[in-house]
Amino acid sequence: MNEDQKQRIRQRYVYLVNKLTDPRSTGLAAHLYQDGVIELRDRQIVEKRKATEDAIKHLLDAVMNSSHQGAFDCFLKLLEEYVQDYLANVLRQSTSSDGTGLCDVCPKDKKSPATSVCLDCNQLMCSTCAGCHKRTRLLKDHRLQELTAALTDKCQVHPSLYLKSYCPQCDALVCERFMVDTHKGHADAWKDAITAAEDLKCKVNGIIDEINDITLNKPSIEEEEQKRLADLDEQRQRAKQAIETRVDEVCKLAKARAEKAKEEVDKAYLDIKLQLQITNKIASLEKQLKAYENLVDDASVSSVVKNHAEWETSLKEMLETLSPTSPVPVLRFQTITWAETAIQQAMGAVVIGEITPTLITQHQLQFSKDPKEFPIAVDSMPDGDVVVGTACNADKNKHRIIICSSTWDIMKEIKVTGLQGLTVLRDRTIAATVLDGSTREVRIYTKDGVVKSSFKCSKPGRITVNHEGHLVLIDARIATRVNVMVYHTDGTQIREFTDTSSKTVQYTKYITTTPSGDVIVSDFNDCCIRVYTPEGQLRYTYGGEDVMESSYGVCVDEDGTIFISDIHADNIHQVSLAGQFMRYVLTDKDGLWGPKDVCINQEGHLVVAQEDGWIKTYKYK
């Protein structure tokens, strides 16, 4: 078979694909392989193709390019055996030398060169016959393909060659040289340019048809749209009413707070007034003073020596009572600097979509009640296992790491005397901080409880891992200034910076990092979090006593949203990466009680470890 004959068959691919039975289901490929027409590799490709169209095209190419003598005749014979005589005749006509490239519609004695093929009639046509074909009422919707449509462009690299083939893997037309050169490894995906263009048109037309289907359903769509708009309008009205209700509630709270503030003003006024009003005291003190004068004048030497200290103390108290207060106390009402933030939190936020958290799983771990044991840290493995660290103030020997499966079966318990914190690393090992007397170190445990490695560090507290896989620790010491330290997992220190509290640290600070590497320190003592750049520059602070009752466990999801557990208020704050309050993602109304620590698991759900041993998992978005 020469190249012209092959080209004519390729020009009719679309028609052939619509007519040829799926070679995967009929066993046609198996018969061709048994007869030696195609290679085993071709048979495997054909039988593994998911799309019937691709399987047939590869089969036709394999037959036309087969090295087997009489391969095409063998293929036609098999088609006839599969009761596809008409298709066999079409293929024979395509390879016939009679009338090659001539119009099938023109009279036999006046045939003109074919310029198009009708994909519905499977006829080659000259330009004149193609024009008539388009103008015929019954045939005007037929698809005409120009035979040279894909062969007019020449390769820029090889100017003498036409772009005859299409490489789907690269989405580009290629010449014969490129097929055996740059695109050699893409041989299984090659298509001839004309067929490829028709396929691509079919895909585009398919999308057009889908859009047309939508336009045809416009009345029903409009009806559904009106229903949704009406529902949306109702949601808007409900939201506005909720805002008005909240305004009333906030106003009532503000008025109640105002009355209390007024009472505080009156009390402060009376206190200061009593300090300023000394004239009424002078009369009563004059008699006491006269008595002391007589007592001193008449006292003997021994009596003075014996009683002078007592007399001096009493007289100094009288002197302080009579002296005007300096400076005079100032009575005023002081407002908070973050009033707008406080009002915003009190009012709530406008949200789009469902935000009600859903409790997915919950399980209560068995903790010692006497002495009391409680969770101090929680983290999640990549495979869904949950890792919980516990502590006991009365007995450091009861500190342990508990590894649970996603179904809450306890897989391993690791006793770690003096456990301070833990975090799960990328390789599913567990980094734990230990502080017990002279033992001050970070240990890397396997899931089996074996210490893989360890290194010394100064008084380690809570620990986390950043986006680079480095360990980030915070001091457990009691001071207003504590250090944040960053280590390689082998113990090599990378950097260190200071976190400063306004109060002396009485409770351990929690720590986490954002996807961008920022470090977040949760300070229970100041009721806030402080967010630092990776180098230790303070970016902002969120919280304070008027915003939170306490700031305990903290974590960040993949979007950079921050979650802070307020253990005393029984809620969890959801804060934007920029430090803006978003909502209380969980409260006591959701069954939350004493949230100690939080983390995000591999499914993007929020895991909360409560003080009473309950470990709860919530879907929050």
XYZ file of C-alpha atoms in Angstrom:
621
model
C 0.000 0.000 0.000
C 1.463 3.347 -1.044
C 1.281 6.595 0.909
C -1.527 8.030 -1.240
C -3.692 5.018 -0.463
C -2.938 5.294 3.228
C -3.771 8.983 3.135
C -7.167 8.313 1.569
C -7.990 5.830 4.332
C -6.915 8.345 6.989
C -9.155 10.967 5.380
C -12.090 8.654 6.063
C -11.129 7.821 9.657
C -14.152 9.517 11.199
C -16.487 7.551 8.964
C -14.635 4.296 9.614
C -14.694 4.807 13.375
C -18.467 5.216 13.276
C -18.862 1.989 11.285
C -16.226 -0.381 12.647
C -17.222 -2.517 15.606
C -15.125 -2.075 18.769
C -12.072 -4.337 18.181
C -11.684 -4.888 21.932
C -15.023 -6.642 22.346
C -15.047 -8.611 19.094
C -11.618 -10.188 19.380
C -10.611 -8.707 16.010
C -7.234 -7.605 17.388
C -6.578 -11.115 18.707
C -7.315 -12.657 15.265
C -5.023 -10.172 13.531
C -2.240 -10.967 15.980
C -2.700 -14.735 15.495
C -2.507 -14.268 11.704
C 0.706 -12.256 12.089
C -0.810 -9.032 10.749
C -0.060 -6.938 13.871
C 2.539 -7.217 16.613
C 1.800 -8.208 20.216
C 2.485 -4.644 21.323
C -0.171 -3.299 18.942
C -2.691 -5.852 20.172
C -2.021 -4.862 23.786
C -2.395 -1.152 22.985
C -5.678 -1.726 21.140
C -7.145 -3.884 23.899
C -6.082 -1.457 26.638
C -7.441 1.685 24.985
C -10.328 3.083 26.995
C -11.905 4.922 24.081
C -13.248 2.852 21.175
C -12.230 5.588 18.749
C -8.584 5.473 19.831
C -8.536 1.666 19.697
C -9.856 1.585 16.096
C -7.472 4.289 14.900
C -4.455 2.517 16.325
C -5.613 -0.769 14.796
C -6.003 0.778 11.315
C -2.549 2.380 11.537
C -1.015 -0.914 12.667
C -2.596 -2.793 9.720
C -1.595 -0.186 7.133
C 2.000 -0.095 8.387
C 2.327 -3.840 8.939
C 5.354 -5.630 7.480
C 3.217 -8.735 6.868
C 2.678 -9.410 3.152
C -1.002 -9.123 2.319
C -1.785 -7.650 5.735
C -4.507 -5.345 4.432
C -6.229 -8.116 2.425
C -6.181 -10.307 5.537
C -7.776 -7.475 7.509
C -10.530 -7.024 4.883
C -11.198 -10.766 4.908
C -11.646 -10.719 8.664
C -14.023 -7.761 8.347
C -16.176 -9.765 5.968
C -16.161 -12.663 8.434
C -17.369 -10.229 11.076
C -20.275 -9.301 8.728
C -18.830 -5.897 7.861
C -18.804 -6.382 4.092
C -19.785 -2.788 3.352
C -16.892 -1.419 5.367
C -14.497 -3.840 3.633
C -15.688 -2.579 0.237
C -15.178 1.045 1.292
C -11.603 0.285 2.344
C -10.941 -1.525 -0.966
C -12.178 1.491 -2.901
C -9.929 3.727 -0.813
C -6.856 1.710 -1.850
C -7.888 1.237 -5.477
C -5.729 2.965 -8.095
C -8.839 3.691 -10.193
C -9.938 7.255 -9.749
C -7.467 7.927 -6.957
C -8.017 11.504 -5.763
C -10.976 12.072 -8.088
C -14.502 13.201 -7.274
C -16.942 10.349 -6.550
C -19.946 12.470 -7.647
C -18.779 13.674 -11.087
C -19.703 11.531 -14.162
C -17.151 8.775 -14.870
C -15.941 10.432 -18.071
C -15.656 13.931 -16.556
C -14.220 13.401 -13.044
C -12.482 16.369 -11.445
C -9.821 16.223 -8.692
C -11.376 15.800 -5.243
C -10.884 18.683 -2.814
C -13.250 17.606 0.003
C -14.738 14.544 1.642
C -18.244 14.324 3.084
C -17.882 12.661 6.459
C -21.555 11.636 6.459
C -21.796 10.282 2.866
C -18.186 9.031 2.744
C -17.752 10.558 -0.730
C -14.839 12.464 -2.219
C -15.954 15.662 -3.948
C -14.537 18.369 -6.152
C -15.195 22.005 -5.292
C -18.210 22.211 -7.645
C -19.926 19.075 -6.309
C -19.154 20.119 -2.735
C -20.926 23.455 -3.371
C -23.988 21.670 -4.726
C -23.887 19.308 -1.756
C -24.054 22.191 0.682
C -26.945 23.851 -1.160
C -29.130 20.722 -1.175
C -31.795 20.982 1.512
C -31.501 17.363 2.675
C -27.700 17.435 2.700
C -26.910 20.932 3.946
C -26.158 19.703 7.497
C -23.553 17.190 6.302
C -19.945 17.712 7.412
C -17.476 18.507 4.634
C -13.747 18.265 5.302
C -11.159 19.828 2.983
C -8.585 17.195 2.020
C -5.710 19.654 2.176
C -6.871 21.511 5.256
C -4.094 20.176 7.422
C -1.471 19.910 4.719
C -1.098 23.534 3.614
C 1.288 24.438 6.433
C 4.953 23.537 6.162
C 7.351 22.862 8.999
C 9.429 25.906 9.981
C 12.379 23.695 10.913
C 12.101 21.460 7.813
C 10.595 23.773 5.131
C 10.309 21.029 2.503
C 7.977 18.910 4.685
C 4.269 19.398 5.402
C 2.792 19.176 8.903
C 0.922 15.926 8.236
C 0.628 14.530 11.773
C -0.642 15.640 15.167
C 0.981 14.848 18.528
C -1.720 15.002 21.261
C 0.908 14.769 23.978
C 2.432 18.065 22.811
C -0.781 19.438 21.257
C 1.098 20.355 18.050
C 1.275 19.508 14.337
C 4.515 17.770 13.325
C 6.255 16.753 10.106
C 7.636 13.299 9.273
C 11.118 14.269 10.470
C 9.839 15.346 13.868
C 7.893 12.080 14.196
C 11.145 10.119 14.234
C 13.166 12.787 16.020
C 11.828 15.147 18.683
C 8.485 13.304 19.091
C 9.876 9.785 18.751
C 8.779 8.771 22.261
C 5.197 9.869 21.564
C 4.542 7.307 18.792
C 1.561 5.709 20.548
C -0.298 9.011 20.513
C 0.245 10.168 16.888
C -2.751 10.999 14.712
C -2.967 12.300 11.159
C -3.576 16.031 11.044
C -6.967 15.949 9.275
C -8.436 13.361 11.624
C -7.006 15.134 14.646
C -8.560 18.424 13.531
C -11.911 16.678 13.099
C -11.620 15.151 16.554
C -10.820 18.513 18.091
C -13.749 20.066 16.253
C -15.985 17.320 17.632
C -14.856 18.159 21.165
C -15.513 21.863 20.648
C -18.860 21.095 19.030
C -19.665 18.856 21.983
C -19.215 21.795 24.329
C -21.278 23.960 21.985
C -24.019 21.321 22.089
C -23.956 21.344 25.889
C -24.306 25.125 25.881
C -27.137 24.836 23.350
C -28.852 22.342 25.641
C -28.656 24.907 28.413
C -30.152 27.619 26.202
C -32.952 25.250 25.193
C -33.759 24.762 28.885
C -33.851 28.510 29.473
C -37.495 28.597 30.738
C -36.883 25.958 33.418
C -33.578 27.565 34.314
C -35.254 30.943 34.679
C -37.906 29.376 36.913
C -35.259 27.775 39.124
C -33.312 31.031 39.137
C -36.336 32.963 40.390
C -36.800 30.434 43.202
C -33.161 30.744 44.221
C -33.283 34.552 44.043
C -36.381 34.552 46.214
C -34.647 32.266 48.697
C -31.548 34.488 48.606
C -33.674 37.560 49.283
C -35.239 35.783 52.243
C -31.757 34.921 53.528
C -30.776 38.577 53.208
C -33.807 39.674 55.233
C -33.103 37.064 57.905
C -29.456 38.158 58.079
C -30.439 41.819 58.473
C -32.972 40.907 61.157
C -30.272 38.905 62.960
C -28.018 41.980 62.825
C -30.766 44.184 64.291
C -31.367 41.609 67.022
C -27.664 41.501 67.736
C -27.559 45.311 67.887
C -30.285 45.232 70.539
C -28.379 42.592 72.479
C -25.108 44.518 72.240
C -26.901 47.740 73.262
C -28.385 45.990 76.293
C -24.974 44.648 77.201
C -23.459 48.107 76.677
C -26.140 49.744 78.848
C -25.661 47.147 81.562
C -21.908 47.688 81.411
C -22.521 51.467 81.470
C -24.598 51.188 84.672
C -21.885 49.078 86.250
C -19.273 51.607 85.151
C -21.338 54.413 86.707
C -21.467 52.489 89.972
C -17.697 52.122 89.798
C -17.417 55.885 89.223
C -19.579 56.598 92.303
C -17.512 54.224 94.422
C -14.273 55.796 93.204
C -15.733 59.244 93.899
C -16.567 58.351 97.511
C -13.130 56.836 98.060
C -11.382 59.954 96.816
C -13.820 62.181 98.692
C -12.964 60.475 101.952
C -9.293 61.015 101.192
C -9.834 64.725 100.555
C -12.199 65.437 103.511
C -9.845 65.886 106.509
C -11.380 68.975 108.224
C -14.036 66.919 109.995
C -11.329 64.668 111.411
C -9.316 67.515 112.887
C -11.783 68.215 115.751
C -11.716 64.630 116.991
C -7.978 64.424 116.605
C -7.358 67.633 118.617
C -8.486 65.884 121.806
C -6.208 62.916 121.064
C -3.341 65.285 120.361
C -3.883 67.169 123.650
C -3.816 63.875 125.505
C -0.508 62.930 123.892
C 0.948 66.370 124.763
C 0.069 65.960 128.443
C 1.313 62.377 128.407
C 4.683 63.373 126.978
C 5.107 66.368 129.313
C 4.356 64.364 132.439
C 6.209 61.153 131.473
C 9.212 60.018 133.420
C 12.491 59.179 131.828
C 11.885 55.443 131.988
C 8.335 55.866 130.615
C 9.596 57.863 127.607
C 12.231 55.263 126.825
C 9.693 52.468 127.168
C 6.784 54.023 125.172
C 8.324 56.436 122.666
C 8.172 53.972 119.712
C 4.459 53.336 120.227
C 3.802 57.091 120.583
C 5.700 57.868 117.400
C 3.744 55.282 115.372
C 0.360 56.587 116.554
C 1.330 60.193 115.969
C 2.606 59.454 112.440
C -0.750 57.828 111.634
C -2.481 60.985 112.873
C -0.108 63.079 110.730
C -0.881 61.069 107.600
C -4.598 61.417 108.296
C -4.334 65.193 108.603
C -2.009 65.732 105.607
C -3.724 66.645 102.262
C -3.246 64.016 99.570
C -0.633 65.033 97.017
C -0.987 64.607 94.114
C -4.795 64.673 94.129
C -6.214 61.451 92.536
C -7.811 61.957 89.070
C -11.223 60.407 88.427
C -11.875 59.566 84.745
C -13.338 56.900 82.421
C -10.751 55.187 80.212
C -11.770 53.459 76.940
C -9.939 50.488 75.419
C -7.820 51.078 72.324
C -9.286 48.093 70.431
C -12.918 49.092 70.913
C -13.695 48.643 67.215
C -12.315 45.090 67.261
C -14.290 44.289 70.405
C -17.523 45.595 68.827
C -16.811 43.647 65.651
C -16.401 40.474 67.673
C -19.565 41.210 69.623
C -21.566 41.867 66.463
C -20.272 38.829 64.537
C -19.424 38.551 60.848
C -21.216 38.186 57.515
C -20.381 34.802 55.952
C -21.295 33.039 52.722
C -22.033 29.345 52.870
C -22.619 26.871 55.679
C -20.252 27.385 58.620
C -21.861 25.225 61.276
C -19.138 22.840 62.500
C -19.900 19.140 62.280
C -18.663 16.676 64.883
C -17.126 13.779 62.950
C -15.569 11.606 65.665
C -15.044 11.737 69.419
C -13.379 9.457 71.928
C -12.468 9.779 75.585
C -9.018 8.483 76.485
C -8.660 6.808 79.861
C -6.646 9.141 82.090
C -5.594 8.771 85.735
C -7.925 10.722 88.035
C -5.829 10.516 91.199
C -3.312 11.995 90.652
C -4.955 13.923 87.812
C -3.639 13.299 84.298
C -4.544 15.588 81.372
C -3.612 16.143 77.707
C -0.999 18.782 76.908
C -0.514 18.284 73.152
C -2.229 16.711 70.148
C -1.060 16.154 66.568
C -1.998 14.013 63.563
C -0.072 11.498 61.466
C -0.224 11.617 57.626
C -2.102 8.285 57.684
C -4.788 9.587 60.066
C -3.397 8.286 63.372
C -3.758 10.703 66.309
C -0.881 11.374 68.715
C -1.683 12.714 72.198
C 0.793 13.840 74.865
C -0.289 13.740 78.535
C 1.090 15.190 81.769
C 0.496 14.928 85.504
C 1.558 17.743 87.839
C 1.826 15.414 90.824
C 3.851 12.692 89.096
C 6.183 13.280 86.132
C 6.507 9.514 85.716
C 2.925 9.429 84.459
C 3.774 11.578 81.414
C 3.242 9.593 78.211
C 2.664 9.647 74.444
C -0.441 7.828 73.205
C -0.761 6.848 69.524
C -4.329 6.053 68.400
C -5.653 4.836 65.082
C -8.345 6.785 63.220
C -10.858 4.399 64.855
C -9.384 5.215 68.307
C -7.686 1.899 68.925
C -4.609 2.521 71.079
C -1.664 1.366 68.968
C 1.197 2.368 71.274
C 1.867 4.027 74.634
C 5.298 5.550 75.240
C 6.225 6.585 78.789
C 8.222 9.826 78.680
C 9.095 11.182 82.118
C 9.023 14.987 81.995
C 7.247 15.240 78.633
C 6.692 18.913 77.714
C 5.399 18.813 74.147
C 5.365 16.861 70.895
C 4.963 17.252 67.136
C 4.729 14.790 64.219
C 7.437 15.025 61.550
C 7.100 14.344 57.823
C 8.611 10.857 58.104
C 5.939 9.923 60.694
C 8.387 10.057 63.590
C 7.516 12.006 66.738
C 9.680 14.820 68.118
C 9.181 15.217 71.879
C 10.632 17.736 74.352
C 11.739 16.358 77.743
C 12.470 18.379 80.891
C 13.220 16.309 83.991
C 15.873 17.595 86.359
C 19.164 17.602 84.498
C 17.579 15.892 81.485
C 16.802 18.629 78.960
C 16.572 17.330 75.430
C 14.590 16.716 72.257
C 13.969 13.073 71.381
C 12.851 11.655 68.043
C 10.652 8.560 68.544
C 9.461 6.018 65.991
C 5.808 4.897 66.078
C 7.044 1.800 67.922
C 8.385 3.919 70.781
C 12.076 3.529 69.929
C 14.309 6.586 70.410
C 15.736 7.194 66.944
C 17.907 10.176 67.950
C 18.143 12.990 70.503
C 19.955 16.236 71.242
C 20.431 18.540 74.228
C 18.831 21.975 74.498
C 18.136 24.580 77.188
C 14.892 23.996 79.129
C 12.673 22.919 76.176
C 8.939 23.616 76.303
C 6.327 23.204 73.557
C 7.536 22.180 70.082
C 6.339 22.309 66.469
C 7.725 21.767 62.960
C 7.793 24.459 60.257
C 7.283 24.235 56.485
C 10.983 23.514 55.976
C 10.928 20.523 58.330
C 12.873 22.364 61.060
C 12.006 22.014 64.748
C 10.779 25.182 66.471
C 10.869 25.191 70.296
C 10.028 27.670 73.037
C 11.584 27.952 76.509
C 9.720 26.463 79.451
C 11.411 28.809 81.938
C 9.569 31.313 84.163
C 10.428 34.847 83.001
C 9.003 37.750 81.028
C 11.463 37.074 78.197
C 11.766 33.555 76.777
C 13.583 32.285 73.716
C 12.223 30.750 70.523
C 14.786 28.354 69.024
C 14.916 26.736 65.577
C 16.871 23.495 65.041
C 17.651 20.980 62.353
C 16.406 17.537 63.367
C 20.035 16.538 64.045
C 20.268 19.197 66.776
C 22.132 21.894 64.836
C 20.734 25.277 65.894
C 19.638 27.523 63.018
C 18.464 30.681 64.770
C 17.064 32.066 68.023
C 14.943 35.079 68.983
C 13.132 36.407 72.046
C 9.419 36.455 72.842
C 8.495 39.062 75.465
C 5.485 38.905 77.811
C 4.076 41.792 79.815
C 3.694 39.464 82.824
C 5.899 36.843 84.376
C 5.244 33.503 82.701
C 3.349 31.158 85.032
C 1.987 28.790 82.398
C 3.707 27.167 79.424
C 3.375 28.953 76.091
C 2.205 27.063 72.998
C 3.803 27.480 69.589
C 3.048 26.768 65.919
C 4.020 28.058 62.461
C 2.169 29.230 59.351
C 2.585 27.777 55.831
C 4.806 30.777 54.992
C 7.098 30.169 57.980
C 5.823 32.804 60.435
C 6.056 31.727 64.091
C 3.006 32.035 66.370
C 3.446 32.084 70.147
C 0.291 31.562 72.219
C 0.747 33.272 75.607
C -1.716 32.206 78.298
C -0.278 34.827 80.667
C -1.092 37.765 78.340
C -4.261 36.148 76.880
C -2.985 36.663 73.342
C -0.961 35.310 70.445
C 2.084 37.047 68.975
C 2.993 36.451 65.320
C 6.643 36.764 64.282
C 8.433 36.602 60.944
C 10.759 33.577 60.567
C 13.645 35.867 61.606
C 11.874 36.986 64.801
C 10.375 40.393 63.892
C 6.999 40.951 65.572
C 4.261 41.262 62.930
C 1.197 41.715 65.159
C -0.550 40.658 68.347
C -4.087 39.322 68.593
C -6.074 39.040 71.799
C -5.781 40.608 75.236
C -7.889 40.310 78.393
C -10.853 42.094 76.783
C -10.797 39.698 73.812
C -9.936 36.328 75.370
C -10.021 34.799 78.822
C -7.010 32.640 77.998
C -4.890 31.703 75.004
C -3.803 28.082 74.989
C -3.309 25.627 72.089
C -2.873 27.110 68.608
C -2.714 25.684 65.073
C -2.914 26.867 61.453
C -4.621 25.227 58.456
C -3.335 25.128 54.876
C -5.060 28.451 54.073
C -3.185 30.207 56.870
C -6.270 30.506 59.085
C -5.353 30.501 62.794
C -7.261 28.581 65.495
C -6.758 29.462 69.190
C -8.248 27.475 72.085
C -9.598 29.607 74.945
C -9.631 26.993 77.692
C -11.458 29.153 80.261
C -14.127 30.494 77.898
C -14.735 27.046 76.327
C -14.405 28.344 72.770
C -11.995 28.399 69.850
C -11.209 31.637 67.999
C -10.832 31.522 64.223
C -8.514 34.331 63.119
C -7.377 35.356 59.636
C -3.723 35.260 58.630
C -3.728 39.070 58.922
C -4.873 38.844 62.551
C -8.573 39.710 62.102
C -11.199 37.902 64.184
C -13.412 35.754 61.934
C -15.697 33.799 64.273
C -15.892 31.446 67.223
C -15.567 28.239 65.259
C -16.574 26.192 68.345
C -18.192 27.121 71.669
C -19.674 25.395 74.680
C -22.919 25.199 72.687
C -21.116 22.710 70.446
C -20.278 20.566 73.472
C -16.797 22.064 73.864
C -15.307 22.024 77.353
C -11.800 22.959 78.432
C -10.018 22.849 75.052
C -6.302 22.350 75.794
C -4.713 21.895 72.375
C -5.747 21.852 68.719
C -4.347 20.596 65.399
C -5.406 20.127 61.769
C -5.378 16.510 60.539
C -4.511 15.188 57.073
C -8.137 15.609 55.918
C -8.219 19.272 56.888
C -10.418 18.728 59.945
C -9.960 20.382 63.334
C -8.889 18.035 66.160
C -9.446 19.264 69.741
C -7.992 17.711 72.910
C -10.155 18.591 75.930
C -8.973 18.694 79.541
C -11.361 15.867 80.453
C -9.675 13.480 77.983
C -12.164 13.775 75.111
C -10.501 14.010 71.700
C -12.955 15.447 69.164
C -12.686 15.927 65.402
C -14.759 18.602 63.629
C -15.405 19.539 60.024
C -15.369 23.319 60.207
C -15.616 24.472 56.567
